[in-house]
Coordinates of C-alpha atoms and ligand atoms in Angstrom, one line a residue:
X1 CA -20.2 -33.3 28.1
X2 CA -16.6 -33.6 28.7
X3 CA -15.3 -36.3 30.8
X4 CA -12.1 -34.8 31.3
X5 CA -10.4 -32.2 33.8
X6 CA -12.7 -29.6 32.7
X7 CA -15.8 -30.7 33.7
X8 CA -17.7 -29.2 36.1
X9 CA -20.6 -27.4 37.6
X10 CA -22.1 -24.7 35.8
X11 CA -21.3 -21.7 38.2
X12 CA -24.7 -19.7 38.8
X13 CA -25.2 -16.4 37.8
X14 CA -24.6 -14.1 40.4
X15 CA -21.4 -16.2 40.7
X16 CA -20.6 -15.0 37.4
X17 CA -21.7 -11.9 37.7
X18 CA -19.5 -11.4 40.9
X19 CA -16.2 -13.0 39.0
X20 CA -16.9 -10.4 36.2
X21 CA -17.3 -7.5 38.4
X22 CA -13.8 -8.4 40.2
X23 CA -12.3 -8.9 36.6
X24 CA -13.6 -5.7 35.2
X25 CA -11.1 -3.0 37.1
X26 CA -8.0 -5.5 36.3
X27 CA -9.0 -5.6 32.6
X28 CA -9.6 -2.3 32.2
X29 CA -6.5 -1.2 33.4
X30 CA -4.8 -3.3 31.4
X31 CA -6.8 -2.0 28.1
X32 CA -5.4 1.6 29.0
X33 CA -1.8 0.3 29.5
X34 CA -1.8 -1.5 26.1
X35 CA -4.2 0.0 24.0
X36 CA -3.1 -0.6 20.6
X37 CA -3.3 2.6 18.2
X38 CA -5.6 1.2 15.5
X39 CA -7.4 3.5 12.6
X40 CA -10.4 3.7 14.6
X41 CA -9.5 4.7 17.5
X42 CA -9.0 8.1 15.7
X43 CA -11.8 10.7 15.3
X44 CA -14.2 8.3 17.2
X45 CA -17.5 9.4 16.5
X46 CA -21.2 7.7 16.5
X47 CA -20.7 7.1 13.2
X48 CA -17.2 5.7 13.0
X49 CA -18.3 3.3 15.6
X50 CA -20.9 1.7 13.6
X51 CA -18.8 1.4 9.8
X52 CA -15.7 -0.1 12.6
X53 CA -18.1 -2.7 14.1
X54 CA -19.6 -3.6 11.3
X55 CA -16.4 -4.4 9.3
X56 CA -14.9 -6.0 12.1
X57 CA -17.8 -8.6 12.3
X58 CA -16.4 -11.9 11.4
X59 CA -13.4 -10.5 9.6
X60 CA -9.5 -10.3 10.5
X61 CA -8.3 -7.3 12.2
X62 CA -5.8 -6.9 9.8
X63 CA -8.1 -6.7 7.1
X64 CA -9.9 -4.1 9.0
X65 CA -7.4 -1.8 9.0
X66 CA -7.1 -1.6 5.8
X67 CA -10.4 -1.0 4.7
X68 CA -11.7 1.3 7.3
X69 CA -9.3 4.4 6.4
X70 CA -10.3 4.0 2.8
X71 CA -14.4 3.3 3.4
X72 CA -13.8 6.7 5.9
X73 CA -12.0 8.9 3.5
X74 CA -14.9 7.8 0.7
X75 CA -17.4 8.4 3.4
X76 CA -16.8 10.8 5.9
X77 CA -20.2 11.5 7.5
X78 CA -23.5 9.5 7.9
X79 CA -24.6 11.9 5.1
X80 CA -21.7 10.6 2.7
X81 CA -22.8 7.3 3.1
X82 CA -26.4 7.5 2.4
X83 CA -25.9 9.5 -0.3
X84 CA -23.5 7.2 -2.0
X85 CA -25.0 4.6 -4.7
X86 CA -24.7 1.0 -3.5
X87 CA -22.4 0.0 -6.0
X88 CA -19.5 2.1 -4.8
X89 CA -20.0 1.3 -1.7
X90 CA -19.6 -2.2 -2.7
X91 CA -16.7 -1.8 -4.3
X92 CA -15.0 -0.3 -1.3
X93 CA -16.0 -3.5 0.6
X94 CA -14.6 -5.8 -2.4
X95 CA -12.5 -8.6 -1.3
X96 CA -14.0 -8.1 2.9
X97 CA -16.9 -10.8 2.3
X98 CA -20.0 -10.7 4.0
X99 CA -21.4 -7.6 1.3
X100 CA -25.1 -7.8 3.4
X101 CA -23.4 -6.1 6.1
X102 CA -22.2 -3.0 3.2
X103 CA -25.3 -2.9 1.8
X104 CA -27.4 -2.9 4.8
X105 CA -24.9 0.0 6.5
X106 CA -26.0 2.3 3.4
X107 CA -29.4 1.6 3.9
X108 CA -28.9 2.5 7.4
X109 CA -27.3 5.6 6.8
X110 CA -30.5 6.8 4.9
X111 CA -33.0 6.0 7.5
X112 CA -30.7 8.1 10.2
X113 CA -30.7 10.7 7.4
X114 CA -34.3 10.3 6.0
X115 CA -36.3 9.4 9.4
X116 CA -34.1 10.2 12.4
X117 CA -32.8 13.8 11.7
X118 CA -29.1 13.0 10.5
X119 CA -28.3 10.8 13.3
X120 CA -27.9 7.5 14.7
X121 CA -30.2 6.5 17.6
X122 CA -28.4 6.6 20.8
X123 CA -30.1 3.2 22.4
X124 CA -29.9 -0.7 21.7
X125 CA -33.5 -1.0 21.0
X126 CA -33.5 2.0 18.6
X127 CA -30.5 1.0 17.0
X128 CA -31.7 -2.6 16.1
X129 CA -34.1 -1.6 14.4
X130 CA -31.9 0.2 12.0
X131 CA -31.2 -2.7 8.5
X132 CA -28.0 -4.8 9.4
X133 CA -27.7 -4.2 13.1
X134 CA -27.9 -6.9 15.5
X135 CA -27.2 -7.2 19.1
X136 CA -23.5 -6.9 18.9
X137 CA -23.6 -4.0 16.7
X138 CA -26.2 -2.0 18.7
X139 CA -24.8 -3.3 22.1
X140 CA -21.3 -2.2 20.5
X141 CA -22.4 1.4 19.2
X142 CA -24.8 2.1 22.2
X143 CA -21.7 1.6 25.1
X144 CA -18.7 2.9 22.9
X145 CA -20.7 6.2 21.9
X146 CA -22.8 6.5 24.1
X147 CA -22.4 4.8 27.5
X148 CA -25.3 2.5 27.5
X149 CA -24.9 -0.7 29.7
X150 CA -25.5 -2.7 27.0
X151 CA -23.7 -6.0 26.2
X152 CA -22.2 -6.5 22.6
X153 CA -21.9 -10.2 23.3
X154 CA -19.8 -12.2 19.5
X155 CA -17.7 -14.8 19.4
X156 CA -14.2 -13.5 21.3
X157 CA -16.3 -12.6 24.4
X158 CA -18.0 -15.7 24.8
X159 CA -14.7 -17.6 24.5
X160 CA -13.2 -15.7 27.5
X161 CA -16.8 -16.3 29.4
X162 CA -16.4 -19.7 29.1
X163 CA -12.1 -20.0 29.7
X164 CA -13.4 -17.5 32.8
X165 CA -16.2 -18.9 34.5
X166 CA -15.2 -22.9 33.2
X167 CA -18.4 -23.4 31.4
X168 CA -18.5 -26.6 29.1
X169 CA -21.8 -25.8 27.2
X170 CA -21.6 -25.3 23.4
X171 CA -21.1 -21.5 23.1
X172 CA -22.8 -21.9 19.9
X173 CA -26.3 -22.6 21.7
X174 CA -28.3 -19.6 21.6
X175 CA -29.3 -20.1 25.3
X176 CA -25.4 -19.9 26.3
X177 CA -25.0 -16.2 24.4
X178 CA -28.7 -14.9 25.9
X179 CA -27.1 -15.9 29.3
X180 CA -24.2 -14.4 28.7
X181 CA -25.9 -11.3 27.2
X182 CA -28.0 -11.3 30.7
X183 CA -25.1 -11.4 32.9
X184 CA -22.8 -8.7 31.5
X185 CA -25.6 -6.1 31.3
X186 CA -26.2 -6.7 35.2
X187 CA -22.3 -6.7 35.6
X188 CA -22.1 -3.4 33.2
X189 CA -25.1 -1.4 35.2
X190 CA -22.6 -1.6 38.1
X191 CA -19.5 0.1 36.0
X192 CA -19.0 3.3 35.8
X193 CA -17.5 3.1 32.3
X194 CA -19.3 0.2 30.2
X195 CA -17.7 1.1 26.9
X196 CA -14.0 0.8 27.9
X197 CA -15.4 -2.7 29.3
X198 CA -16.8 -3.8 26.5
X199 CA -13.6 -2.9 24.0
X200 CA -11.3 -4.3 26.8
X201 CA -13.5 -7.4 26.6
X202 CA -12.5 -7.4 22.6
X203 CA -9.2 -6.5 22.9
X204 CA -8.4 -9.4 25.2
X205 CA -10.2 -11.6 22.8
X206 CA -7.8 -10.7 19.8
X207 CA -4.8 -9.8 21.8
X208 CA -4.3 -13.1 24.8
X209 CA -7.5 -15.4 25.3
X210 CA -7.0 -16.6 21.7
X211 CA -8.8 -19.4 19.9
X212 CA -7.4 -22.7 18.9
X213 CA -5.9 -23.8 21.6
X214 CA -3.9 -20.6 21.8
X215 CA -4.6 -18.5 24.9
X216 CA -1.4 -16.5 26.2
X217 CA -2.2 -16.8 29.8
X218 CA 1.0 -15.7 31.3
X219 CA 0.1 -11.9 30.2
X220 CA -3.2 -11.6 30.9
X221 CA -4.9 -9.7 33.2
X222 CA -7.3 -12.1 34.5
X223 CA -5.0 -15.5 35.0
X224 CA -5.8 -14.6 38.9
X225 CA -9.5 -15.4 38.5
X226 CA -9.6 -17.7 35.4
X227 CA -11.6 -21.0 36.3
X228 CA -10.6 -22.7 33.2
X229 CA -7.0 -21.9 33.8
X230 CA -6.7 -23.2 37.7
X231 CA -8.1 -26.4 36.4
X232 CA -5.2 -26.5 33.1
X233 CA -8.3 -26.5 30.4
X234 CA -8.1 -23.5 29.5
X235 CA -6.8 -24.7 25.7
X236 CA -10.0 -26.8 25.7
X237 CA -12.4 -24.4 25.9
X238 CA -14.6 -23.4 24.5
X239 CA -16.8 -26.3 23.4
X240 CA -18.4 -25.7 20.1
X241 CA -21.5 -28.3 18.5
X242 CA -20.0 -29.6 15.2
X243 CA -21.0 -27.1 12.4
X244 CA -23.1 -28.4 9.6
X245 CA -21.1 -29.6 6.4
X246 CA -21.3 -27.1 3.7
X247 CA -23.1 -27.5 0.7
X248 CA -21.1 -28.4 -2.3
X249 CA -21.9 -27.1 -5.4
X250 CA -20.2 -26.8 -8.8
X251 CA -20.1 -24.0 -11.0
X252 CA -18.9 -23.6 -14.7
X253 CA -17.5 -20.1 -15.2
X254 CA -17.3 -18.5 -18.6
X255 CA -14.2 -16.0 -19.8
X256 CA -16.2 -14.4 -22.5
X257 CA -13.5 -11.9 -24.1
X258 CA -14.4 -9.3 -26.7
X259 CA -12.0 -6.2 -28.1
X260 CA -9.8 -6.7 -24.6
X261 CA -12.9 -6.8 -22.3
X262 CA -14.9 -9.5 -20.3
X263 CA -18.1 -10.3 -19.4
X264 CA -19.6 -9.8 -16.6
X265 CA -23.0 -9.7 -14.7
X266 CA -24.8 -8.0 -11.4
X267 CA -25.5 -10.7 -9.6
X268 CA -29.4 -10.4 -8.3
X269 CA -30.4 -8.3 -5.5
X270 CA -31.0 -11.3 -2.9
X271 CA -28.7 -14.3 -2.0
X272 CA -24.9 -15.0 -1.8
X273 CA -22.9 -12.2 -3.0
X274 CA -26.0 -10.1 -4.1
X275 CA -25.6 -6.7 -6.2
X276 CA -22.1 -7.9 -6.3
X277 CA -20.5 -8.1 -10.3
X278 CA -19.5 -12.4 -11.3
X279 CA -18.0 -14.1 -14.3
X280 CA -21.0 -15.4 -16.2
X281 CA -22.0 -19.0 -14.4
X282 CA -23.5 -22.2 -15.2
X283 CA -24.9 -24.5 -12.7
X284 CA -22.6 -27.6 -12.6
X285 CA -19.3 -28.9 -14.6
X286 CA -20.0 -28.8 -18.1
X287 CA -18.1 -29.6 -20.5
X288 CA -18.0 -28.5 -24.6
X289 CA -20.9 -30.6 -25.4
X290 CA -23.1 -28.8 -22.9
X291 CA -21.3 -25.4 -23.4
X292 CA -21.0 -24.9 -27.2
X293 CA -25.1 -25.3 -27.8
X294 CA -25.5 -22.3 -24.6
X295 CA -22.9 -19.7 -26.6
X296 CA -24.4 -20.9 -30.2
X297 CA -28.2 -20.1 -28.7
X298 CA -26.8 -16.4 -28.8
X299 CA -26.3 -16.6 -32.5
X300 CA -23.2 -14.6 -32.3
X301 CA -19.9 -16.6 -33.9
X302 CA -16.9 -17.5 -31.2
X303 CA -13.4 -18.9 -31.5
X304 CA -12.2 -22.1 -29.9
X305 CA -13.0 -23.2 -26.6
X306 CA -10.3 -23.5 -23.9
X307 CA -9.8 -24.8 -20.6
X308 CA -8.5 -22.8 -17.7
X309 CA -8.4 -24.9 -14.6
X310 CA -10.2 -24.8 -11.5
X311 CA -10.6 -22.9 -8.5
X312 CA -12.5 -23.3 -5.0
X313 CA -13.3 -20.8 -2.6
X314 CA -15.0 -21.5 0.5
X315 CA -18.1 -19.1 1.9
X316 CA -19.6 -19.6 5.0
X317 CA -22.3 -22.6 4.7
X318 CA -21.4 -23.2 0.7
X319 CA -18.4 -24.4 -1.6
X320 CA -17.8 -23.3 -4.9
X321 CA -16.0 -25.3 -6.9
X322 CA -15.1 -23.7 -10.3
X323 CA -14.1 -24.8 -13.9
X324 CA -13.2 -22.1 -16.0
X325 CA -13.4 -21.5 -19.7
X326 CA -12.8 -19.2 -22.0
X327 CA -13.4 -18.1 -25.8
X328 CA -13.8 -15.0 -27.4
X329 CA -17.0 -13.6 -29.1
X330 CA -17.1 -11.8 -32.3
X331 CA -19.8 -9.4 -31.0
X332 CA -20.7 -8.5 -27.2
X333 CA -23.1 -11.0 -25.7
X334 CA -26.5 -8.8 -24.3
X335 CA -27.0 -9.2 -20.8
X336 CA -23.5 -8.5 -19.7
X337 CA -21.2 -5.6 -19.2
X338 CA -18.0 -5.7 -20.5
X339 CA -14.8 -3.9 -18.8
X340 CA -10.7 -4.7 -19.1
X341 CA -8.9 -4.5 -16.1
X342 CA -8.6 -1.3 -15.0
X343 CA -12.3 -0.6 -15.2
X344 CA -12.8 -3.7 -13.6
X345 CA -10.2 -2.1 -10.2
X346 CA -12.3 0.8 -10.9
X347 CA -15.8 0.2 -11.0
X348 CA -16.9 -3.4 -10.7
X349 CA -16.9 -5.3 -7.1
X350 CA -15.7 -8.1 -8.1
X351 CA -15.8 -10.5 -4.6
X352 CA -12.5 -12.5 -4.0
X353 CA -14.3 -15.8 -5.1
X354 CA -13.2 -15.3 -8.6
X355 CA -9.6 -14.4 -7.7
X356 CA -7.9 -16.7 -9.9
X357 CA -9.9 -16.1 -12.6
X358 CA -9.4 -12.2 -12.5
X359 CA -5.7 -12.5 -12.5
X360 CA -6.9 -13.6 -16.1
X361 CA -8.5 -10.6 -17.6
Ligands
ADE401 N1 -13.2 -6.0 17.7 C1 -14.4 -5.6 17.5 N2 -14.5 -4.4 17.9 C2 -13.3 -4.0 18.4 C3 -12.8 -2.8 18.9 N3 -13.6 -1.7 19.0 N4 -11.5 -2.7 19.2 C4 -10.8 -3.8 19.0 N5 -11.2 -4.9 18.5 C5 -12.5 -5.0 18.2

């Protein structure tokens, strides 16, 4: 609860439907006056849709844009997609986190191709059933393609519900996104266009009613009819819970070198970074005397041992924190592929979490 100027009753729900529905013709027209001309906006189709979305899920806009022309050119169609083995796919999506959400788009490629003749269900509840795709991503494709009323509810929209309608709940409570969720579907069946809505909805989200304290309410559409901005809060909100610490763990990471190449492994089908290529890692910080016994239990000779600093790199509920070393081996280790950098920008997805160390290879 906040004791300060922002405080206040929860507004009910027809309340909130009626302030959305008054808001909906002014943000609209302000979407089609300052639509910004971004890669997928072009040669909008079903399909381009769901590969936009989905890369666009907890990732940069910027980022976005530079991905999605390549991952379209690679993949075209539907077809392309679930035709393509995982591993490229992969690498297309190297360095744009979150590789569940590549995998799981192939795999929802093939069951449009394999089950639902070539293409994507046209409704929220077909299209969550599809791997990856949630309640934004369905509630996204089903509006944008294909005019649904369906709400595609992440975390820019409810930060303009909550500046909007003032509401000092924790938008990280499930209960506050199902209401929310409930509310815009009843204000979408009354529009006759709910897929401009819902993109306007985004747009303002990235564009004016930005996080941190940031919101540029002098140019947006809705400063009229903002709650949170009659009341000067409008930097306070939203409210989020504290997030749980992340876990810290410690990783020793191995430059094995042989004839110009490095090692490196598939990491295992399930868990973080999964199907993904990594350095060869060893739980904890070890040092010589616990690393010199693991490359002499290959019985394969090595040179000297060397240091090569650390590195950190944070993932959503873990930390890595890695110490690096390095020898060379007089034969290939088994178990490992070995590639020099330019297979390695070729071939292997190799996630951003060993940055540093790939600079090395
Ligand atoms: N963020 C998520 N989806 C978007 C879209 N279609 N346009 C702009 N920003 C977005």
């Amino acid at each position: 609860m906040m004791d300060n100027k922002c405080a206040g009753q929860n507004l009910s729900l027809s309340a909130k439907t009626a302030l959305l529905l008054e808001a909906a013709p002014l943000l609209t027209a302000w979407f089609r006056e300052n639509v910004r001309p971004l890669p997928w906006r072009e040669n909008v189709t079903p399909y381009s849709i769901l590969v936009s979305e989905t890369m666009l899920q907890q990732t940069r806009i910027e980022a976005v844009m530079r991905y999605y022309p390549r991952f379209m050119e690679a993949f075209p169609r539907l077809e392309d997609l679930a035709a393509a083995r995982e591993e490229e796919v992969l690498k297309l999506w190297e360095g744009l986190g979150y590789y569940s959400r590549a995998r799981n788009l192939r795999k929802a490629a093939q069951v449009c191709v394999e089950e639902l003749g070539g293409k994507l269900p046209e409704t929220v509840a077909q299209l969550k059933k599809l791997p990856g795709v949630g309640a934004y991503t369905a509630g996204a494709v089903a509006s944008l393609a294909f005019g649904e009323a369906a709400p595609a509810v992440d975390g820019n929209v409810l930060r303009i519900l909550a500046r909007l309608t003032r509401d000092e709940r924790d938008v990280l409570q499930p209960a506050v996104k199902k209401e929310a969720e409930g509310f815009l579907k009843s204000v979408l069946e009354q529009l006759e266009a709910p897929g401009p809505f819902n993109e306007a909805l985004m747009e303002l989200g990235e564009m004016l009613c930005l996080p941190a304290g940031k919101p540029r309410c002098r140019q947006c559409p809705l400063q009229d009819l903002c709650m949170a901005l009659a009341q000067g809060c409008q930097e306070d909100l939203p409210l989020r819970g504290a997030a749980k610490p992340r876990r810290q763990e410690k990783k020793t990471l191995l430059l094995l070198r042989h004839q110009g190449k490095v090692a490196l492994v598939k990491r295992p089908e399930k868990g973080l970074l999964a199907g993904l290529y990594a350095f060869p890692l060893l739980e904890g910080h070890l040092g010589p005397g616990d690393i010199l016994p693991w490359l002499k239990s290959y019985g394969i000779p090595f040179g000297p041992l060397q240091e090569l600093g650390t590195a950190r790199h944070v993932f959503t509920h873990v930390e890595w924190e890695m110490k690096g070393w390095e020898t060379e081996t007089a034969e290939a280790l088994p178990g490992y592929v070995y590639a020099d950098r330019e297979e390695v920008e070729a071939r292997y997805a190799l996630p951003s979490a060993f940055r540093v160390f790939r600079e090395m290879i």
